[in-house]
Amino acid sequence: MTSRNSFSGQLGFVLTAAGCAVGLGNIWRFPYLAAKDGGGIFLLVYLVLAATFGFTLLTTEIAIGRRTQKCALFAYKAVHPSFRHLGTVACLIPAILLSYYCVVGGWVMKYAVAFISGGGQDTVADGYFSGFVSSQYEPLVYMAVFLGVTALIVSRGLNRGIEKFSKTIMPLLFLMIIGIAVFSLTLSHTDDDGSVRTGWEGLKVFAVPDFAGLTLEKLSVTFLDAMGQLFYSLSLAAGIMVSYGSYVRKDENLVQGINRIEFFDTLVAFLAGFMVIPAVYVFSGMEGLESSGPGLMFINLPKVFSSIGPAGGVVGIVFFVMVVFAALTSSVGMLEAVVSSYMDKYQISRRRCTWLSVAIIASVAVVVCLGYNVFYFEVDMPNGVKAQVLDLLDYVSNNIMMPVLEIGTCILIGWFVTPDYIVDELTSSGEKFMRRKLYTVMIKYVVPLLLCVLLIKSTGLV
């Protein structure tokens, strides 16, 4: 075995891990869920879960990586041989995720290019987005460019590629989000009937708890939405944090690093809400907040930028460039989780592993692109969704494989090797772990129970 590379310091680790966590889910899903689930009610539930549920899983994955000094494929076997198959699942998940994530990343690149080239107004035309994704060639080109950029970063290695990219992009990404968020709060719009909506009113929709009509059933939906969002927000159950954890030096304060990752990611998620919800509310009202994912990103927001006036073109450029950066930081983590597994298994060079992995992932991504034209079909999923190729891959990876992986991880750590396996790693350099009792209770009892509920609900089995 070759000696394992490591991050240059805690800053590189935190920015890289947080960058991977700050992806499309924080930008297009978090604001929608907040608006749907009672604004501040969702935020409070999310904060509680982030400090308990999310903290437990994030800590477990990173600590497993550092203690074993292995990629996800082999880390679980190193913890306990009977759980070696969890490593296989943890390696497959990022490969599946990236096979459609790079397609969506290509869509974002398309819109960034459109705004940069002065064609931002064209994006608001009816059928623009559907016409683009259903075309046979253009989505393939943008997907290939996005995946190629991801591969170039990963192929340069941990320090010269991934860490350097994260240290450069993350501060810029943070400033861009803050800038757009502040601008959104200054917006106002007068309807034909004379009523005025302002960015500050939109902020209230996001941040102020709305208890009107709150029932136990609605609260349980909010709870499950927030729990599901944490998988996106913290890049959990994808082998990524295990791989990144294996690159953390033994003398680094792991508890401090994990706390900073969680804080930074939560801050960006909240800023994304400040950025998106006030702007959409001002020009589209509550109706505009009923869309999530592609509908919000590629249809509603371009209309918002168009309504702003001359400054809208500039805001559109900054926004979509920012989203490209956010998407790349996540895709780099996904590809690294796959590449590190190939490197450890076959003992071949990083560059060769990267391009072999990309070739396999790209072959699936081509099918995803063509799933909107040549290979178009619709199938009814158990959760009530009509799925195409992309939706099918998303359902299998997010709704089934990821909860199953984390349930297995909880059983492994909570009951086979005991939570002390993780606690000992966290305190190996003399650090204090103040949440030790909380962690033990969460990993043994609470988290696996919640994951079982999430698995049953998200798959549509009940």
Coordinates of C-alpha atoms in Angstrom, one line a residue:
M1 CA 0.0 0.0 0.0
T2 CA 1.2 3.5 -0.8
S3 CA 1.3 6.1 1.9
R4 CA -1.9 8.0 2.3
N5 CA -2.1 11.7 1.4
S6 CA -3.5 14.2 3.9
F7 CA -5.0 17.6 4.0
S8 CA -2.4 20.4 4.6
G9 CA -4.4 21.5 7.7
Q10 CA -7.8 21.9 9.3
L11 CA -8.7 24.8 7.0
G12 CA -8.3 22.7 3.9
F13 CA -10.3 19.9 5.4
V14 CA -13.1 22.1 6.6
L15 CA -13.4 24.0 3.3
T16 CA -13.2 20.9 1.2
A17 CA -15.8 18.9 3.3
A18 CA -18.1 22.0 3.7
G19 CA -17.7 22.7 0.0
C20 CA -18.9 19.2 -0.9
A21 CA -21.8 19.6 1.4
V22 CA -22.8 23.0 -0.1
G23 CA -24.4 21.7 -3.3
L24 CA -27.6 22.0 -5.3
G25 CA -29.7 20.6 -2.4
N26 CA -28.9 23.7 -0.2
I27 CA -29.7 26.1 -3.0
W28 CA -32.8 24.7 -4.7
R29 CA -34.4 22.4 -2.1
F30 CA -33.7 23.9 1.3
P31 CA -35.5 27.3 0.6
Y32 CA -38.5 25.4 -1.0
L33 CA -38.9 23.2 2.1
A34 CA -38.6 26.2 4.4
A35 CA -41.4 28.0 2.6
K36 CA -43.6 24.9 2.4
D37 CA -43.1 23.8 6.0
G38 CA -44.0 26.9 7.9
G39 CA -40.8 29.0 7.5
G40 CA -39.3 29.3 11.0
I41 CA -40.9 26.1 12.1
F42 CA -38.8 24.2 9.5
L43 CA -35.7 26.1 10.4
L44 CA -36.1 25.3 14.1
V45 CA -36.6 21.6 13.4
Y46 CA -33.7 21.6 11.0
L47 CA -31.4 23.2 13.6
V48 CA -32.3 20.6 16.2
L49 CA -31.8 17.7 13.8
A50 CA -28.5 19.2 12.5
A51 CA -27.2 19.3 16.1
T52 CA -28.3 15.8 16.9
F53 CA -29.1 13.5 13.9
G54 CA -26.8 15.2 11.4
F55 CA -24.0 15.6 13.9
T56 CA -24.1 11.9 14.8
L57 CA -23.9 10.7 11.2
L58 CA -21.3 13.2 10.1
T59 CA -19.1 12.5 13.1
T60 CA -19.4 8.8 12.6
E61 CA -18.4 8.9 8.9
I62 CA -15.5 11.2 9.3
A63 CA -14.1 9.3 12.3
I64 CA -14.4 6.0 10.6
G65 CA -12.4 7.4 7.7
R66 CA -9.6 8.8 9.9
R67 CA -9.4 5.8 12.2
T68 CA -9.1 3.2 9.4
Q69 CA -7.2 5.5 7.0
K70 CA -9.1 3.8 4.2
C71 CA -11.6 4.8 1.5
A72 CA -15.2 4.0 1.9
L73 CA -14.9 0.7 0.0
F74 CA -12.5 -0.8 2.6
A75 CA -13.2 1.3 5.7
Y76 CA -16.3 -0.6 6.9
K77 CA -14.4 -4.0 6.5
A78 CA -11.6 -2.6 8.6
V79 CA -14.1 -1.7 11.3
H80 CA -15.7 -5.1 11.2
P81 CA -15.3 -7.8 8.5
S82 CA -19.0 -8.8 8.7
F83 CA -20.0 -5.3 7.5
R84 CA -17.7 -5.2 4.4
H85 CA -20.7 -5.0 2.1
L86 CA -21.5 -1.6 3.4
G87 CA -18.3 -0.4 1.8
T88 CA -19.6 -1.7 -1.6
V89 CA -22.8 0.3 -1.1
A90 CA -20.9 3.4 0.0
C91 CA -18.8 3.2 -3.2
L92 CA -21.8 2.6 -5.5
I93 CA -23.8 5.5 -4.2
P94 CA -21.5 8.4 -5.3
A95 CA -21.1 6.8 -8.7
I96 CA -24.9 6.7 -9.2
L97 CA -25.3 10.2 -7.8
L98 CA -22.6 11.7 -10.0
S99 CA -24.1 10.0 -13.1
Y100 CA -27.1 12.3 -12.9
Y101 CA -25.7 15.1 -10.9
C102 CA -23.3 15.9 -13.7
V103 CA -26.3 16.2 -16.0
V104 CA -27.9 18.7 -13.8
G105 CA -24.6 20.5 -13.4
G106 CA -24.5 20.7 -17.2
W107 CA -28.0 22.4 -17.1
V108 CA -26.6 25.0 -14.7
M109 CA -23.6 25.6 -16.9
K110 CA -26.0 26.1 -19.9
Y111 CA -27.9 28.9 -18.0
A112 CA -24.6 30.5 -16.8
V113 CA -23.4 30.6 -20.4
A114 CA -26.8 32.0 -21.5
F115 CA -26.7 34.9 -19.0
I116 CA -23.0 35.6 -19.6
S117 CA -23.5 35.8 -23.4
G118 CA -26.4 38.2 -22.9
G119 CA -29.2 35.7 -23.6
G120 CA -30.7 35.8 -20.1
Q121 CA -34.0 37.1 -21.4
D122 CA -34.3 34.1 -23.7
T123 CA -34.4 31.8 -20.7
V124 CA -37.8 33.1 -19.5
A125 CA -39.5 32.0 -22.7
D126 CA -42.1 29.3 -22.3
G127 CA -40.6 26.0 -23.2
Y128 CA -37.0 27.1 -23.0
F129 CA -36.0 24.7 -20.3
S130 CA -38.0 21.8 -21.6
G131 CA -36.8 22.4 -25.1
F132 CA -33.2 22.4 -23.9
V133 CA -33.3 19.2 -21.8
S134 CA -35.2 17.3 -24.5
S135 CA -32.8 18.2 -27.3
Q136 CA -30.4 15.3 -28.2
Y137 CA -27.0 17.0 -28.3
E138 CA -26.7 20.2 -26.3
P139 CA -27.3 18.6 -22.8
L140 CA -24.6 16.0 -23.7
V141 CA -22.1 18.7 -24.5
Y142 CA -22.7 20.6 -21.2
M143 CA -22.7 17.3 -19.2
A144 CA -19.4 16.4 -20.7
V145 CA -17.9 19.8 -19.9
F146 CA -19.1 19.7 -16.3
L147 CA -17.8 16.2 -15.8
G148 CA -14.5 17.0 -17.5
V149 CA -13.9 20.0 -15.2
T150 CA -14.7 17.8 -12.2
A151 CA -12.2 15.1 -13.5
L152 CA -9.5 17.7 -14.1
I153 CA -9.7 18.9 -10.5
V154 CA -9.7 15.4 -9.0
S155 CA -6.9 14.1 -11.3
R156 CA -4.6 16.8 -9.9
G157 CA -4.6 15.1 -6.5
L158 CA -5.8 16.0 -3.0
N159 CA -3.6 19.0 -2.3
R160 CA -2.9 20.5 -5.7
G161 CA -6.4 19.7 -7.0
I162 CA -9.3 19.2 -4.6
E163 CA -8.0 21.2 -1.6
K164 CA -6.6 24.1 -3.7
F165 CA -9.9 24.3 -5.6
S166 CA -11.9 24.4 -2.4
K167 CA -9.7 27.0 -0.8
T168 CA -10.1 29.2 -3.8
I169 CA -13.8 28.7 -4.6
M170 CA -15.4 28.5 -1.1
P171 CA -14.6 32.1 0.0
L172 CA -15.8 33.4 -3.4
L173 CA -18.9 31.3 -3.2
F174 CA -19.7 32.6 0.2
L175 CA -19.3 36.2 -0.8
M176 CA -21.5 35.7 -3.9
I177 CA -24.3 34.2 -1.8
I178 CA -24.1 37.0 0.7
G179 CA -24.1 39.6 -2.1
I180 CA -27.2 38.2 -3.7
A181 CA -29.0 37.7 -0.4
V182 CA -28.5 41.3 0.5
F183 CA -29.7 42.4 -2.9
S184 CA -32.8 40.3 -2.6
L185 CA -33.8 42.1 0.6
T186 CA -33.8 45.4 -1.2
L187 CA -36.3 44.3 -3.9
S188 CA -39.9 45.4 -4.1
H189 CA -42.7 45.0 -6.6
T190 CA -46.1 46.6 -7.1
D191 CA -48.9 44.5 -8.5
D192 CA -51.6 45.7 -10.9
D193 CA -54.0 46.0 -8.0
G194 CA -51.5 48.3 -6.2
S195 CA -50.4 45.9 -3.5
V196 CA -46.7 46.0 -2.8
R197 CA -44.4 43.0 -1.9
T198 CA -40.9 43.6 -0.5
G199 CA -37.9 41.5 0.1
W200 CA -38.2 42.0 3.8
E201 CA -41.7 40.5 3.7
G202 CA -40.2 37.5 1.8
L203 CA -37.7 37.1 4.5
K204 CA -40.5 36.8 7.0
V205 CA -42.0 34.0 4.9
F206 CA -38.6 32.2 5.3
A207 CA -37.7 33.0 8.9
V208 CA -40.8 33.6 10.9
P209 CA -42.6 30.5 12.2
D210 CA -46.1 30.1 10.7
F211 CA -48.3 28.2 13.2
A212 CA -51.5 28.7 11.3
G213 CA -53.1 25.3 10.6
L214 CA -50.2 23.5 12.3
T215 CA -51.1 19.9 13.1
L216 CA -49.2 16.9 14.4
E217 CA -49.3 15.4 10.9
K218 CA -47.9 18.6 9.3
L219 CA -45.2 18.7 12.0
S220 CA -44.2 15.1 11.2
V221 CA -44.0 16.0 7.5
T222 CA -41.7 18.9 8.4
F223 CA -39.6 16.6 10.6
L224 CA -39.1 14.1 7.8
D225 CA -38.4 16.8 5.2
A226 CA -35.7 18.3 7.5
M227 CA -34.2 14.9 8.1
G228 CA -34.1 14.1 4.4
Q229 CA -32.6 17.5 3.6
L230 CA -29.7 16.7 6.0
F231 CA -28.6 14.0 3.7
Y232 CA -28.2 16.5 0.9
S233 CA -26.9 19.3 3.1
L234 CA -24.1 17.3 4.8
S235 CA -23.3 14.9 2.0
L236 CA -24.1 11.9 4.2
A237 CA -24.3 8.3 3.2
A238 CA -22.3 8.7 0.0
G239 CA -18.8 7.5 1.1
I240 CA -17.6 11.1 0.6
M241 CA -17.1 12.0 4.3
V242 CA -15.4 8.7 5.0
S243 CA -13.0 9.3 2.2
Y244 CA -12.3 12.9 3.3
G245 CA -11.9 11.7 6.9
S246 CA -9.2 9.3 5.8
Y247 CA -7.1 12.3 4.6
V248 CA -7.3 14.1 8.0
R249 CA -4.0 14.0 10.0
K250 CA -4.0 12.2 13.3
D251 CA -2.9 15.4 15.2
E252 CA -5.9 17.5 13.9
N253 CA -8.7 18.3 16.3
L254 CA -11.4 16.3 14.6
V255 CA -14.3 17.5 16.9
Q256 CA -13.5 21.1 16.2
G257 CA -13.3 20.4 12.4
I258 CA -16.6 18.6 12.4
N259 CA -18.3 21.4 14.3
R260 CA -17.0 24.0 11.8
I261 CA -18.2 21.9 8.8
E262 CA -21.7 21.7 10.3
F263 CA -21.8 25.4 11.2
F264 CA -20.5 26.5 7.8
D265 CA -22.9 24.3 5.9
T266 CA -25.9 25.3 8.0
L267 CA -25.0 29.0 7.5
V268 CA -24.9 28.6 3.8
A269 CA -28.2 26.8 3.7
F270 CA -29.8 29.6 5.7
L271 CA -28.2 32.2 3.4
A272 CA -29.6 30.4 0.4
G273 CA -33.0 30.9 1.9
F274 CA -32.3 34.6 2.4
M275 CA -31.1 34.7 -1.3
V276 CA -33.9 32.8 -3.0
I277 CA -37.2 33.2 -1.0
P278 CA -37.3 37.1 -0.8
A279 CA -36.6 37.5 -4.5
V280 CA -39.1 34.9 -5.7
Y281 CA -41.8 36.1 -3.2
V282 CA -41.4 39.7 -4.4
F283 CA -42.1 39.0 -8.1
S284 CA -44.2 35.8 -7.9
G285 CA -45.8 35.7 -4.5
M286 CA -46.4 32.5 -2.6
E287 CA -47.3 30.7 -5.8
G288 CA -43.7 31.1 -7.0
L289 CA -42.5 29.3 -3.9
E290 CA -44.5 26.1 -4.7
S291 CA -41.8 24.8 -7.0
S292 CA -38.5 23.1 -6.0
G293 CA -35.6 21.7 -7.9
P294 CA -35.4 22.4 -11.6
G295 CA -38.7 24.3 -11.6
L296 CA -37.4 26.8 -9.1
M297 CA -33.9 27.0 -10.5
F298 CA -34.5 27.0 -14.3
I299 CA -38.0 28.5 -14.6
N300 CA -39.0 30.7 -11.7
L301 CA -35.6 32.3 -10.9
P302 CA -34.9 33.4 -14.5
K303 CA -38.3 35.1 -14.5
V304 CA -37.4 36.8 -11.3
F305 CA -34.1 38.1 -12.8
S306 CA -36.0 39.3 -15.9
S307 CA -38.5 41.2 -13.7
I308 CA -35.7 43.0 -11.8
G309 CA -34.8 45.1 -14.8
P310 CA -31.3 45.9 -16.2
A311 CA -29.6 44.7 -13.0
G312 CA -31.3 41.3 -13.4
G313 CA -28.9 40.3 -16.0
V314 CA -25.9 40.9 -13.7
V315 CA -27.6 39.2 -10.8
G316 CA -28.4 36.2 -13.1
I317 CA -24.7 35.9 -14.1
V318 CA -23.5 36.0 -10.5
F319 CA -26.2 33.5 -9.4
F320 CA -25.7 30.9 -12.0
V321 CA -21.9 31.1 -11.8
M322 CA -22.2 30.7 -8.1
V323 CA -24.4 27.6 -8.6
V324 CA -21.9 26.2 -11.0
F325 CA -19.2 26.6 -8.3
A326 CA -21.5 25.0 -5.7
A327 CA -22.3 22.0 -8.0
L328 CA -18.6 21.5 -8.8
T329 CA -17.6 21.3 -5.1
S330 CA -20.1 18.6 -4.6
S331 CA -19.3 16.7 -7.8
V332 CA -15.6 16.7 -6.9
G333 CA -16.4 15.0 -3.6
M334 CA -18.5 12.4 -5.3
L335 CA -15.8 11.6 -7.9
E336 CA -13.1 11.5 -5.2
A337 CA -15.1 8.9 -3.2
V338 CA -15.1 6.7 -6.3
V339 CA -11.6 7.3 -7.4
S340 CA -10.1 6.7 -4.0
S341 CA -11.8 3.4 -3.9
Y342 CA -10.4 2.4 -7.3
M343 CA -6.9 3.5 -6.2
D344 CA -7.0 1.5 -3.0
K345 CA -8.4 -1.6 -4.7
Y346 CA -6.3 -1.8 -7.9
Q347 CA -3.2 0.2 -6.8
I348 CA -3.0 2.3 -10.0
S349 CA -2.4 6.0 -10.5
R350 CA -4.8 8.7 -9.6
R351 CA -4.9 10.1 -13.1
R352 CA -5.8 6.7 -14.6
C353 CA -8.4 5.9 -11.9
T354 CA -10.0 9.3 -12.5
W355 CA -10.5 8.9 -16.2
L356 CA -11.6 5.3 -16.0
S357 CA -14.2 6.3 -13.4
V358 CA -15.3 9.2 -15.5
A359 CA -15.7 6.9 -18.6
I360 CA -18.0 4.6 -16.6
I361 CA -20.0 7.4 -15.0
A362 CA -20.3 9.3 -18.4
S363 CA -21.8 6.2 -20.1
V364 CA -24.6 6.3 -17.6
A365 CA -24.9 10.0 -17.8
V366 CA -25.4 9.8 -21.5
V367 CA -28.4 7.6 -20.9
V368 CA -29.7 10.1 -18.3
C369 CA -29.4 12.9 -20.9
L370 CA -31.2 10.9 -23.6
G371 CA -33.8 9.9 -21.0
Y372 CA -35.7 13.1 -22.0
N373 CA -35.9 12.2 -25.7
V374 CA -34.5 9.0 -27.2
F375 CA -35.0 6.9 -24.0
Y376 CA -38.0 8.8 -22.6
F377 CA -40.4 6.8 -20.5
E378 CA -42.5 7.2 -17.4
V379 CA -42.9 4.7 -14.6
D380 CA -45.0 5.0 -11.5
M381 CA -42.9 4.8 -8.4
P382 CA -44.1 3.5 -5.0
N383 CA -43.9 7.0 -3.6
G384 CA -46.4 8.3 -6.1
V385 CA -43.8 10.0 -8.4
K386 CA -43.8 9.5 -12.2
A387 CA -40.2 8.8 -12.9
Q388 CA -37.9 9.1 -15.9
V389 CA -34.3 7.8 -16.0
L390 CA -32.9 10.6 -13.7
D391 CA -35.8 10.2 -11.2
L392 CA -35.3 6.5 -11.1
L393 CA -31.6 6.8 -10.3
D394 CA -32.4 9.4 -7.7
Y395 CA -35.1 7.2 -6.1
V396 CA -32.8 4.2 -5.8
S397 CA -29.8 6.1 -4.5
N398 CA -31.5 8.6 -2.2
N399 CA -34.6 6.8 -1.0
I400 CA -33.3 3.3 -0.6
M401 CA -29.5 2.9 -0.7
M402 CA -28.6 5.9 1.5
P403 CA -30.9 5.2 4.4
V404 CA -30.0 1.5 4.3
L405 CA -26.3 2.4 4.4
E406 CA -26.7 4.6 7.4
I407 CA -28.9 2.1 9.2
G408 CA -26.2 -0.5 8.7
T409 CA -23.6 2.0 10.0
C410 CA -25.6 2.7 13.1
I411 CA -25.9 -1.1 13.8
L412 CA -22.1 -1.5 13.2
I413 CA -21.0 1.3 15.5
G414 CA -23.8 1.2 18.0
W415 CA -24.0 -2.5 18.7
F416 CA -21.0 -4.4 17.2
V417 CA -17.9 -2.3 17.9
T418 CA -19.7 0.1 20.4
P419 CA -19.7 3.9 20.2
D420 CA -16.3 4.0 22.0
Y421 CA -14.8 3.1 18.7
I422 CA -15.7 6.5 17.4
V423 CA -15.2 8.4 20.7
D424 CA -11.7 7.0 21.1
E425 CA -10.8 8.4 17.7
L426 CA -12.3 11.8 18.4
T427 CA -10.3 12.1 21.7
S428 CA -7.1 10.4 20.5
S429 CA -5.1 13.6 20.7
G430 CA -6.4 14.6 24.1
E431 CA -9.4 16.6 22.9
K432 CA -12.6 16.7 24.9
F433 CA -15.8 15.4 23.4
M434 CA -18.6 17.2 25.2
R435 CA -21.4 15.4 23.4
R436 CA -20.3 11.9 24.2
K437 CA -23.5 10.8 26.0
L438 CA -25.7 12.4 23.4
Y439 CA -23.7 10.7 20.6
T440 CA -24.0 7.3 22.3
V441 CA -27.8 7.5 22.7
M442 CA -28.2 8.8 19.2
I443 CA -26.1 6.2 17.4
K444 CA -27.5 3.3 19.3
Y445 CA -31.2 4.1 19.5
V446 CA -32.5 7.4 18.1
V447 CA -30.8 7.7 14.7
P448 CA -31.5 4.1 13.5
L449 CA -35.1 4.4 14.5
L450 CA -35.5 7.7 12.6
L451 CA -33.7 6.3 9.6
C452 CA -36.2 3.3 9.5
V453 CA -39.1 5.7 9.5
L454 CA -37.4 7.8 6.8
L455 CA -36.8 4.7 4.7
I456 CA -40.4 3.5 5.0
K457 CA -41.8 7.0 4.2
S458 CA -39.4 8.0 1.4
T459 CA -39.8 4.7 -0.5
G460 CA -43.6 5.0 -0.4
L461 CA -44.1 1.6 1.3
V462 CA -46.5 3.2 3.7

